PDB file of C-alpha atoms and ligand atoms in Angstrom:
ATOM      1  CA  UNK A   1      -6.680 167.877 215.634  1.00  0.00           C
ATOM      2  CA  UNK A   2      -9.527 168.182 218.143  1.00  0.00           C
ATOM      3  CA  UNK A   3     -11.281 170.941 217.557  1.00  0.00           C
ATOM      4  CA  UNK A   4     -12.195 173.095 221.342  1.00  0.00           C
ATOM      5  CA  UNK A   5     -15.607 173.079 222.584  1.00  0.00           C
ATOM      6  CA  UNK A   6     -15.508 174.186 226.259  1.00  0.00           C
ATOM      7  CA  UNK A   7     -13.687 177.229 228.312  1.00  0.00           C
ATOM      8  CA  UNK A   8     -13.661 176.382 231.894  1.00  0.00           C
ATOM      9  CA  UNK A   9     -11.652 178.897 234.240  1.00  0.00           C
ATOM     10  CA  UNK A  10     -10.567 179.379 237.595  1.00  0.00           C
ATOM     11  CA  UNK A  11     -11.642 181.857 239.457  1.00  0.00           C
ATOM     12  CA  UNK A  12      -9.158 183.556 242.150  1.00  0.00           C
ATOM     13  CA  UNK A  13      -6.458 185.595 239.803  1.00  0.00           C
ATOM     14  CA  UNK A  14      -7.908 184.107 236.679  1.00  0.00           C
ATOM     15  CA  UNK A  15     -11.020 186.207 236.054  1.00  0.00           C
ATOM     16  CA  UNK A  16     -10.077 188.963 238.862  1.00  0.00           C
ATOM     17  CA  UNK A  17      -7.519 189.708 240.862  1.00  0.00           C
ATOM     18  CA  UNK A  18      -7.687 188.070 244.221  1.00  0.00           C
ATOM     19  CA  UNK A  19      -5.721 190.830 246.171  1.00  0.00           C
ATOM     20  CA  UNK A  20      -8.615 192.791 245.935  1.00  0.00           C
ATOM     21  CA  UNK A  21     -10.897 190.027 247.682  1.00  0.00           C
ATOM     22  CA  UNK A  22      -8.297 190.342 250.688  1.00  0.00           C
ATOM     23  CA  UNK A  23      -8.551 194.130 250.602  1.00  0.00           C
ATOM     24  CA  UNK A  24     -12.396 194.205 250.313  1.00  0.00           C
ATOM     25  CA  UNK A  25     -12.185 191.625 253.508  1.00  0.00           C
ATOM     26  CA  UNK A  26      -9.560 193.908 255.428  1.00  0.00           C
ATOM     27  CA  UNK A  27     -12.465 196.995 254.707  1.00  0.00           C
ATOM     28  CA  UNK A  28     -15.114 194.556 255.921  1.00  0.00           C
ATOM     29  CA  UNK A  29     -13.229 193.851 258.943  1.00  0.00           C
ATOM     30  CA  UNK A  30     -11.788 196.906 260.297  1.00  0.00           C
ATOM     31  CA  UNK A  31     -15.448 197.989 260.114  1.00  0.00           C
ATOM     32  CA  UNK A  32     -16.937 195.384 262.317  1.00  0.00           C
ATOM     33  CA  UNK A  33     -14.044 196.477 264.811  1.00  0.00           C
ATOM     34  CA  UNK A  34     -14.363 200.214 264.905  1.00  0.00           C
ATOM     35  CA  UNK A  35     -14.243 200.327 268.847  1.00  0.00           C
ATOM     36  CA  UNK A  36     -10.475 198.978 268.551  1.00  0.00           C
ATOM     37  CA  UNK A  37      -9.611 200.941 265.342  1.00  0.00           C
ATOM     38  CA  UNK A  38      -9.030 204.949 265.181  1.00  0.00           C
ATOM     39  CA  UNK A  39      -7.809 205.101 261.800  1.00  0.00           C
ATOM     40  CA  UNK A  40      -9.337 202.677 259.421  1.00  0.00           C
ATOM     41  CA  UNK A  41      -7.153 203.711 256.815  1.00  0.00           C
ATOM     42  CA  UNK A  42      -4.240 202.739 258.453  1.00  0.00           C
ATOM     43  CA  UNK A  43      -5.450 199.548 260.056  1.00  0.00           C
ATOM     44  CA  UNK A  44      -6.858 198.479 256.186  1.00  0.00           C
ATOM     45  CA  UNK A  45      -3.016 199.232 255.124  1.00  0.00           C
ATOM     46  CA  UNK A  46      -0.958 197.965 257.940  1.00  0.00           C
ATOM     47  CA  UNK A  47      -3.400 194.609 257.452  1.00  0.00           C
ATOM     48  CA  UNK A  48      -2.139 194.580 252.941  1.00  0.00           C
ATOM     49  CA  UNK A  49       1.348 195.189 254.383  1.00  0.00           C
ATOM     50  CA  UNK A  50       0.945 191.895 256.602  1.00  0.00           C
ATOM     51  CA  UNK A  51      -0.724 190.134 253.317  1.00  0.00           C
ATOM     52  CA  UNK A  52       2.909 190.979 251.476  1.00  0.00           C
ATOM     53  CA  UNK A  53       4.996 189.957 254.411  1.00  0.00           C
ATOM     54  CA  UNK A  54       3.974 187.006 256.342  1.00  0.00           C
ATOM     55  CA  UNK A  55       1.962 183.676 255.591  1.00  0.00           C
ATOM     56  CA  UNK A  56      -1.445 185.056 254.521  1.00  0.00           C
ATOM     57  CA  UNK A  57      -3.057 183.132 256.733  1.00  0.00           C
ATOM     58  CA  UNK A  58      -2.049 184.707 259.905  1.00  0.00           C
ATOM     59  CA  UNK A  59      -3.105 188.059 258.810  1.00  0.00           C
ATOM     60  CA  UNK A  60      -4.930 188.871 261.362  1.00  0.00           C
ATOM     61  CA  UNK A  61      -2.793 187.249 263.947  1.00  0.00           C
ATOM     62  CA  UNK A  62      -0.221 189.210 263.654  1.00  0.00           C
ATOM     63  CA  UNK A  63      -2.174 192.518 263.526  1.00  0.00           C
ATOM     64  CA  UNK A  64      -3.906 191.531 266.371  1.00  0.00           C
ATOM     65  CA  UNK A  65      -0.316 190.977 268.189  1.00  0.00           C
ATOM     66  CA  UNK A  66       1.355 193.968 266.735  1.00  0.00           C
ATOM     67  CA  UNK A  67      -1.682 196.457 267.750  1.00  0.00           C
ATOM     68  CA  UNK A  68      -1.053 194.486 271.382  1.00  0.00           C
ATOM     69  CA  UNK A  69      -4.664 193.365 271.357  1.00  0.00           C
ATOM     70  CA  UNK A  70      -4.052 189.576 271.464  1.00  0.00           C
ATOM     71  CA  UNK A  71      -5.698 190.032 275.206  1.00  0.00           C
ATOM     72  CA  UNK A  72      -9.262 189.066 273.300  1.00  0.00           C
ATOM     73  CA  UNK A  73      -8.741 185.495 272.566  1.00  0.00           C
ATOM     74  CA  UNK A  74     -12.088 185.270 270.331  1.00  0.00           C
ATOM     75  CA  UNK A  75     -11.164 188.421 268.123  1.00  0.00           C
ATOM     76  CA  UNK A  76      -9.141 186.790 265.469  1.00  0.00           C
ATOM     77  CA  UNK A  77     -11.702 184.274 265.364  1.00  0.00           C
ATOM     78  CA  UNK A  78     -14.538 186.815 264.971  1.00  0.00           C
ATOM     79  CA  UNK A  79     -12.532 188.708 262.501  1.00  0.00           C
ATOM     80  CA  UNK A  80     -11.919 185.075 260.244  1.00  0.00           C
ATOM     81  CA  UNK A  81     -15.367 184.869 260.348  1.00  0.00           C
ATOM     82  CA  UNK A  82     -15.824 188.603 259.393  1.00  0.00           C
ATOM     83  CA  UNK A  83     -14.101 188.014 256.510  1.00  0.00           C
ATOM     84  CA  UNK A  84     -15.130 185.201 255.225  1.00  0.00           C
ATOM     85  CA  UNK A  85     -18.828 186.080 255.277  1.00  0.00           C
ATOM     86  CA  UNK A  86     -18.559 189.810 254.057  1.00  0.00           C
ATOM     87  CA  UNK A  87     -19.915 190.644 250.628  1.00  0.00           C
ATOM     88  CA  UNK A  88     -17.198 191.433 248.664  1.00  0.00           C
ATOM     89  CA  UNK A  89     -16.587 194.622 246.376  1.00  0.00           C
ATOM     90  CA  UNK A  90     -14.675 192.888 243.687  1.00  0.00           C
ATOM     91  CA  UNK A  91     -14.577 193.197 239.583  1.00  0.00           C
ATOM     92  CA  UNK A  92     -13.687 191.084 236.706  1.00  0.00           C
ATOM     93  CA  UNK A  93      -9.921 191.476 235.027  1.00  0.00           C
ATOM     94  CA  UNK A  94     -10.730 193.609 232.148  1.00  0.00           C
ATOM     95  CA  UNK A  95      -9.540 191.293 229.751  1.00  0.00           C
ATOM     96  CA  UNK A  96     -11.881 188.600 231.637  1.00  0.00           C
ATOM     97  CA  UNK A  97     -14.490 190.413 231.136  1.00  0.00           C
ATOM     98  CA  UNK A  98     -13.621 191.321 227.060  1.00  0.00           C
ATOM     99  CA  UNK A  99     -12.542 187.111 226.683  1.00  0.00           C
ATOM    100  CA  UNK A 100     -16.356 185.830 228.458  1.00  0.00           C
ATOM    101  CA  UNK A 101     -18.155 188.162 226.402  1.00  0.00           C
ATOM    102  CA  UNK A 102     -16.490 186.858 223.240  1.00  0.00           C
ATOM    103  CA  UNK A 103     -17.199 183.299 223.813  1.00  0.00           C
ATOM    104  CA  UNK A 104     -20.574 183.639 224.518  1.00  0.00           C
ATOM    105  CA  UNK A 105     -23.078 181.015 222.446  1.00  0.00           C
ATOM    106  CA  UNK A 106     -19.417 179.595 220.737  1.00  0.00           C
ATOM    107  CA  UNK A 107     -18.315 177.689 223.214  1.00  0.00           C
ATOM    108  CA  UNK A 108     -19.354 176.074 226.380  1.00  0.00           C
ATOM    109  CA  UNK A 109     -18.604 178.125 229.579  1.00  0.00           C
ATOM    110  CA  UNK A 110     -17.723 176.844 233.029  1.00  0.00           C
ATOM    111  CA  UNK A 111     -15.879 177.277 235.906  1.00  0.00           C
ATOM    112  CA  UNK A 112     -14.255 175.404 239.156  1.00  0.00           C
ATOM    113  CA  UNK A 113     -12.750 177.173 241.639  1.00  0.00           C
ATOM    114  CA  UNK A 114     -11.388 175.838 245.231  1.00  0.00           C
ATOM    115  CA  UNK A 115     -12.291 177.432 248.237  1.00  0.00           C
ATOM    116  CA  UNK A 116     -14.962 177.532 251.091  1.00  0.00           C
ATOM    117  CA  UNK A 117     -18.119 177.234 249.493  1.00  0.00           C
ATOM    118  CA  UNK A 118     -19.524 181.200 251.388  1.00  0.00           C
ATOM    119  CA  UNK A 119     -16.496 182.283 250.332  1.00  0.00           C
ATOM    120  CA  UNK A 120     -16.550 181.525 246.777  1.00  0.00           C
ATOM    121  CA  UNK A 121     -20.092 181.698 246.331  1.00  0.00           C
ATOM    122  CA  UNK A 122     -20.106 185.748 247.909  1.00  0.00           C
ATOM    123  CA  UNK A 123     -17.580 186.178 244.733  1.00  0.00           C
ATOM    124  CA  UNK A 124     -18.922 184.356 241.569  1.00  0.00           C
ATOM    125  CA  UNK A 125     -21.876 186.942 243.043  1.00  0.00           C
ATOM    126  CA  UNK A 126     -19.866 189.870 243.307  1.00  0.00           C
ATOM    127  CA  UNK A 127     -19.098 189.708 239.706  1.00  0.00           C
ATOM    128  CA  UNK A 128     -22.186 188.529 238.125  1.00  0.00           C
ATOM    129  CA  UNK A 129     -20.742 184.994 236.941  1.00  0.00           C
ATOM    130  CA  UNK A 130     -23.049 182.861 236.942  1.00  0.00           C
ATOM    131  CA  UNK A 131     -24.933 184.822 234.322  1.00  0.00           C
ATOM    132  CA  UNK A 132     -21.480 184.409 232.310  1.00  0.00           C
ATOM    133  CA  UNK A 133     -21.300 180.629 232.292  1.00  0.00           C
ATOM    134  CA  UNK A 134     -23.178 177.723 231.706  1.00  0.00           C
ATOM    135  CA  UNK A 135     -21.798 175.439 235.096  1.00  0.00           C
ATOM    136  CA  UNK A 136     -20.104 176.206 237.943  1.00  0.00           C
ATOM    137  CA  UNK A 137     -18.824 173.735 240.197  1.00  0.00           C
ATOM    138  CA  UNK A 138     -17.299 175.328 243.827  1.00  0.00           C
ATOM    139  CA  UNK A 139     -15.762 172.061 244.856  1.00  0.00           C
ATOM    140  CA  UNK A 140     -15.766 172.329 248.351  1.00  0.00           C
ATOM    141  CA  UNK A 141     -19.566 171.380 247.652  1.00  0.00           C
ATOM    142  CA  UNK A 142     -18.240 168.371 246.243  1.00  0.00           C
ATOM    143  CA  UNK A 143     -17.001 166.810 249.564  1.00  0.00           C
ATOM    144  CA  UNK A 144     -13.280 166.905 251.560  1.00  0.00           C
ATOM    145  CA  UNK A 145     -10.645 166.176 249.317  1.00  0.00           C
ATOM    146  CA  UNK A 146     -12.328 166.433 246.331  1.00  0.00           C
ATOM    147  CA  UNK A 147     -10.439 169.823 245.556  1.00  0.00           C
ATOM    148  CA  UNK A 148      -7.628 170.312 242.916  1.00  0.00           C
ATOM    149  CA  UNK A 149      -5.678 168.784 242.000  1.00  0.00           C
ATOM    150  CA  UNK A 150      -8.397 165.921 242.236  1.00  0.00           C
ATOM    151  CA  UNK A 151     -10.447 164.823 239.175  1.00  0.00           C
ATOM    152  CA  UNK A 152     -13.780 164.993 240.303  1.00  0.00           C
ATOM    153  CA  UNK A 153     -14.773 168.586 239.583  1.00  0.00           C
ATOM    154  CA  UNK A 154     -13.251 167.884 235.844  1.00  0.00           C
ATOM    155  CA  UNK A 155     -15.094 164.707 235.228  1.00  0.00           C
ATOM    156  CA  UNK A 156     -18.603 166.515 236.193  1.00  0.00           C
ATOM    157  CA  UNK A 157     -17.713 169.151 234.267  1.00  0.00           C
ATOM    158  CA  UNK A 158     -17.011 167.600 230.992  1.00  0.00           C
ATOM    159  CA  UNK A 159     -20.719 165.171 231.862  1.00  0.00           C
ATOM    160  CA  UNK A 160     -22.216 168.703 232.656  1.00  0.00           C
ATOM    161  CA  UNK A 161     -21.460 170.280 229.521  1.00  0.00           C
ATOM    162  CA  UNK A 162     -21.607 167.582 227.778  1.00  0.00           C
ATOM    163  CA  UNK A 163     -18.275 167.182 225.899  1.00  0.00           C
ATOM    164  CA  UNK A 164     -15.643 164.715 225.737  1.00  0.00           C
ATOM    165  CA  UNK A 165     -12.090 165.617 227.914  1.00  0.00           C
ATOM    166  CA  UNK A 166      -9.892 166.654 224.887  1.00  0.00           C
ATOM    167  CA  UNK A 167     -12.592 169.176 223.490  1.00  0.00           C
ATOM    168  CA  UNK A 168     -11.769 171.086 227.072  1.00  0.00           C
ATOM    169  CA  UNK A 169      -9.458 173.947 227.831  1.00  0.00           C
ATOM    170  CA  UNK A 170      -8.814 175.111 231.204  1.00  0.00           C
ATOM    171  CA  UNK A 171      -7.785 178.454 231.794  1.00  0.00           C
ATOM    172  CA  UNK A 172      -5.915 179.337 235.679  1.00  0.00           C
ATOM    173  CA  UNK A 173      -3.279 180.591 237.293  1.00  0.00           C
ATOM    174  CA  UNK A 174      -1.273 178.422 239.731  1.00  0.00           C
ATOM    175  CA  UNK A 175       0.964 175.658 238.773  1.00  0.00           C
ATOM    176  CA  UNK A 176       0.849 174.194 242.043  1.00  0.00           C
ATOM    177  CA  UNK A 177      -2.650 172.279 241.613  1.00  0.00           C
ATOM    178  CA  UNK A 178      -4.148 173.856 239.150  1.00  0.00           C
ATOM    179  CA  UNK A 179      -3.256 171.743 235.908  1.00  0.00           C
ATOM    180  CA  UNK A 180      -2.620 167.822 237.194  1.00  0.00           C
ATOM    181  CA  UNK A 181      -6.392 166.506 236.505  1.00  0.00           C
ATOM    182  CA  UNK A 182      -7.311 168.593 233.321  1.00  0.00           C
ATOM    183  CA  UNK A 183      -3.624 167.185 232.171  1.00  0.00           C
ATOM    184  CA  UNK A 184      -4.213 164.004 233.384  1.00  0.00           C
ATOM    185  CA  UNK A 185      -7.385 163.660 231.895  1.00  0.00           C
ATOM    186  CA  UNK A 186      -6.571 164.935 228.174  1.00  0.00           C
ATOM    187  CA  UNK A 187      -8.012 168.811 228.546  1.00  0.00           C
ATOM    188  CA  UNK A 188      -5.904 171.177 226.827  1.00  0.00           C
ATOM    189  CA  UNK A 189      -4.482 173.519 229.632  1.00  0.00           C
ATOM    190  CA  UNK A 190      -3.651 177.506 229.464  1.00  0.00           C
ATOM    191  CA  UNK A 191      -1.613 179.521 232.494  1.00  0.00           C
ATOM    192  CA  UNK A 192      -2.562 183.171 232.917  1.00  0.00           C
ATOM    193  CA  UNK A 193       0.549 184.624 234.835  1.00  0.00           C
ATOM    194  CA  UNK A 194      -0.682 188.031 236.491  1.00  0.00           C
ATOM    195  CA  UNK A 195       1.859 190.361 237.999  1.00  0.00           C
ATOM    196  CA  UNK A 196       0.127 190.519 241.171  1.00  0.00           C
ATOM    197  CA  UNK A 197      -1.208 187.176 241.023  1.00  0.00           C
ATOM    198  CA  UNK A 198      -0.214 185.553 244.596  1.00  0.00           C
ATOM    199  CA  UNK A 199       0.795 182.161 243.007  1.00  0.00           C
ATOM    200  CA  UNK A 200       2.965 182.812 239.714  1.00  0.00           C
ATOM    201  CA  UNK A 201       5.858 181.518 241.278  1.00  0.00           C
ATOM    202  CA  UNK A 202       4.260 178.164 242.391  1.00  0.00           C
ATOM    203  CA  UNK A 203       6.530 175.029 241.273  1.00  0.00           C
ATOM    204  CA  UNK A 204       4.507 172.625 239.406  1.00  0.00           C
ATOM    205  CA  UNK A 205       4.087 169.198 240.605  1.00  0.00           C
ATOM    206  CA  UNK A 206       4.970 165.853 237.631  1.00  0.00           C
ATOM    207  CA  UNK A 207       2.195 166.359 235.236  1.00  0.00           C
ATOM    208  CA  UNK A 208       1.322 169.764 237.127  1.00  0.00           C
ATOM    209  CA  UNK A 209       2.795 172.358 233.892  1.00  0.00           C
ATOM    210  CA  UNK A 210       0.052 174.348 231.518  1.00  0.00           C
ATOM    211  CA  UNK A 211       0.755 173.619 227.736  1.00  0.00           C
ATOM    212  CA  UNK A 212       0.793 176.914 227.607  1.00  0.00           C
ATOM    213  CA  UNK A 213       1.615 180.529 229.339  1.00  0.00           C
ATOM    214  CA  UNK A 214      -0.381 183.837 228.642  1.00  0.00           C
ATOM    215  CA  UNK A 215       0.108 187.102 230.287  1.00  0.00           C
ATOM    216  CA  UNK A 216      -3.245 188.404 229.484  1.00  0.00           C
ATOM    217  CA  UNK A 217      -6.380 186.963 228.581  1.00  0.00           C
ATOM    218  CA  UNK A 218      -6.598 188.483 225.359  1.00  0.00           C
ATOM    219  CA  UNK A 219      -4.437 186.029 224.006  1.00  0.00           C
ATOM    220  CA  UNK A 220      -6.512 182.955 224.604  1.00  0.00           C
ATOM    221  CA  UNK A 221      -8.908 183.168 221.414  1.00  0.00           C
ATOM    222  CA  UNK A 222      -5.905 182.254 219.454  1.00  0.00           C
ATOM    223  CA  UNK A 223      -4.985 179.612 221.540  1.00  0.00           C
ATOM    224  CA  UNK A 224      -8.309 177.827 221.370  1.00  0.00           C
ATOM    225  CA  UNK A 225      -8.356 178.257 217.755  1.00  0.00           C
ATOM    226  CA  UNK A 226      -5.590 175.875 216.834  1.00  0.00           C
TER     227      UNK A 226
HETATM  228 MG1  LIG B 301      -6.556 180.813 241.019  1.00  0.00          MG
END
């Protein structure tokens, strides 16, 4: 039995809920286009109701098409960039917040999150984590293709720290990527399923399932005490 020396987490719908990053970006955005927007209210809302229904990516598309103002060719571009570089009003899971303050000074902290580097970077300083952890890696600063579910970000984590592969847990939420390298490379691997996480129903890849599943972060300390 190895005994666990390092936490490293994801970030998006691991240590706060990433629905609230879109919503903070739909605020940020109908703001920068108050000239085309009466009700902000309603524009923030019909944009959420978009997020549920369509590929989240097109957001924006489509409410520029359904509000018939698709005329402006540059305004989905302007609003992409909007959102992407507004500071976000975001806060850690509760139980996040409870779990990093526990493990403080008894284990090694970390954390690797996908994403555009602005983007990620505006979060971890929304919610104060670097302050939290001892390394964070955004791994879009590590070069294309170097995201989950490649290695790379694990390996320098484990040198960072300082620990060898099977003394590391990683804690995330989407079966999809999320779990192939730390598998692969001997970590011991924990799946926070969030009821309005927007990946709990992603299919895991061979190699790509958590050894285990946890509903709430609270239940982790018993986890990494085995
Ligand atoms: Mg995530």
């Amino acid at each position: 039995m190895t005994t666990i020396a390092a936490v490293i987490f994801d970030m998006d719908d691991t240590l706060y809920p990433e629905r609230t990053y879109a919503f903070s970006g739909f605020r940020a955005v109908v703001d920068s286009c108050a000239d085309l927007v009466d009700d902000p209210d309603l524009a923030v809302d019909e944009m959420g109701a978009l997020l549920d229904r369509s590929d989240r990516h097109r957001v924006f598309n489509c409410f520029v098409e359904q509000r018939g103002l698709s005329d402006d060719a540059e305004l989905v571009q302007r609003m992409i960039q909007t959102f992407r570089t507004h500071r976000p009003t975001i806060s850690l899971h509760r139980d996040a917040a409870a779990l990093l303050e526990r493990l403080r000074g008894r284990f090694a902290l970390g954390l690797i999150t996908d994403g555009a580097a602005v983007q990620q970077q505006a979060k971890v300083d929304a919610l104060g984590v670097a302050s939290l952890v001892d390394e964070i890696i955004l791994t879009d600063e590590l070069g294309p293709g170097l995201g989950k579910p490649h290695p790379a970000a694990f390996e320098l984590m484990a040198d960072r720290l300082g620990v060898t592969h099977e003394r590391c847990v990683y804690v995330a939420d989407n079966a999809g990527k999320d779990f192939v390298a730390p598998n692969a490379l001997g970590w011991k691997t924990v799946q926070v399923l969030r009821d309005d996480g927007f990946y709990g129903d992603a299919v895991a890849p061979p190699g790509g399932n958590a050894d285990h599943k946890i509903y709430t972060l609270a239940d982790l300390d018993a986890i990494i005490a085995e």
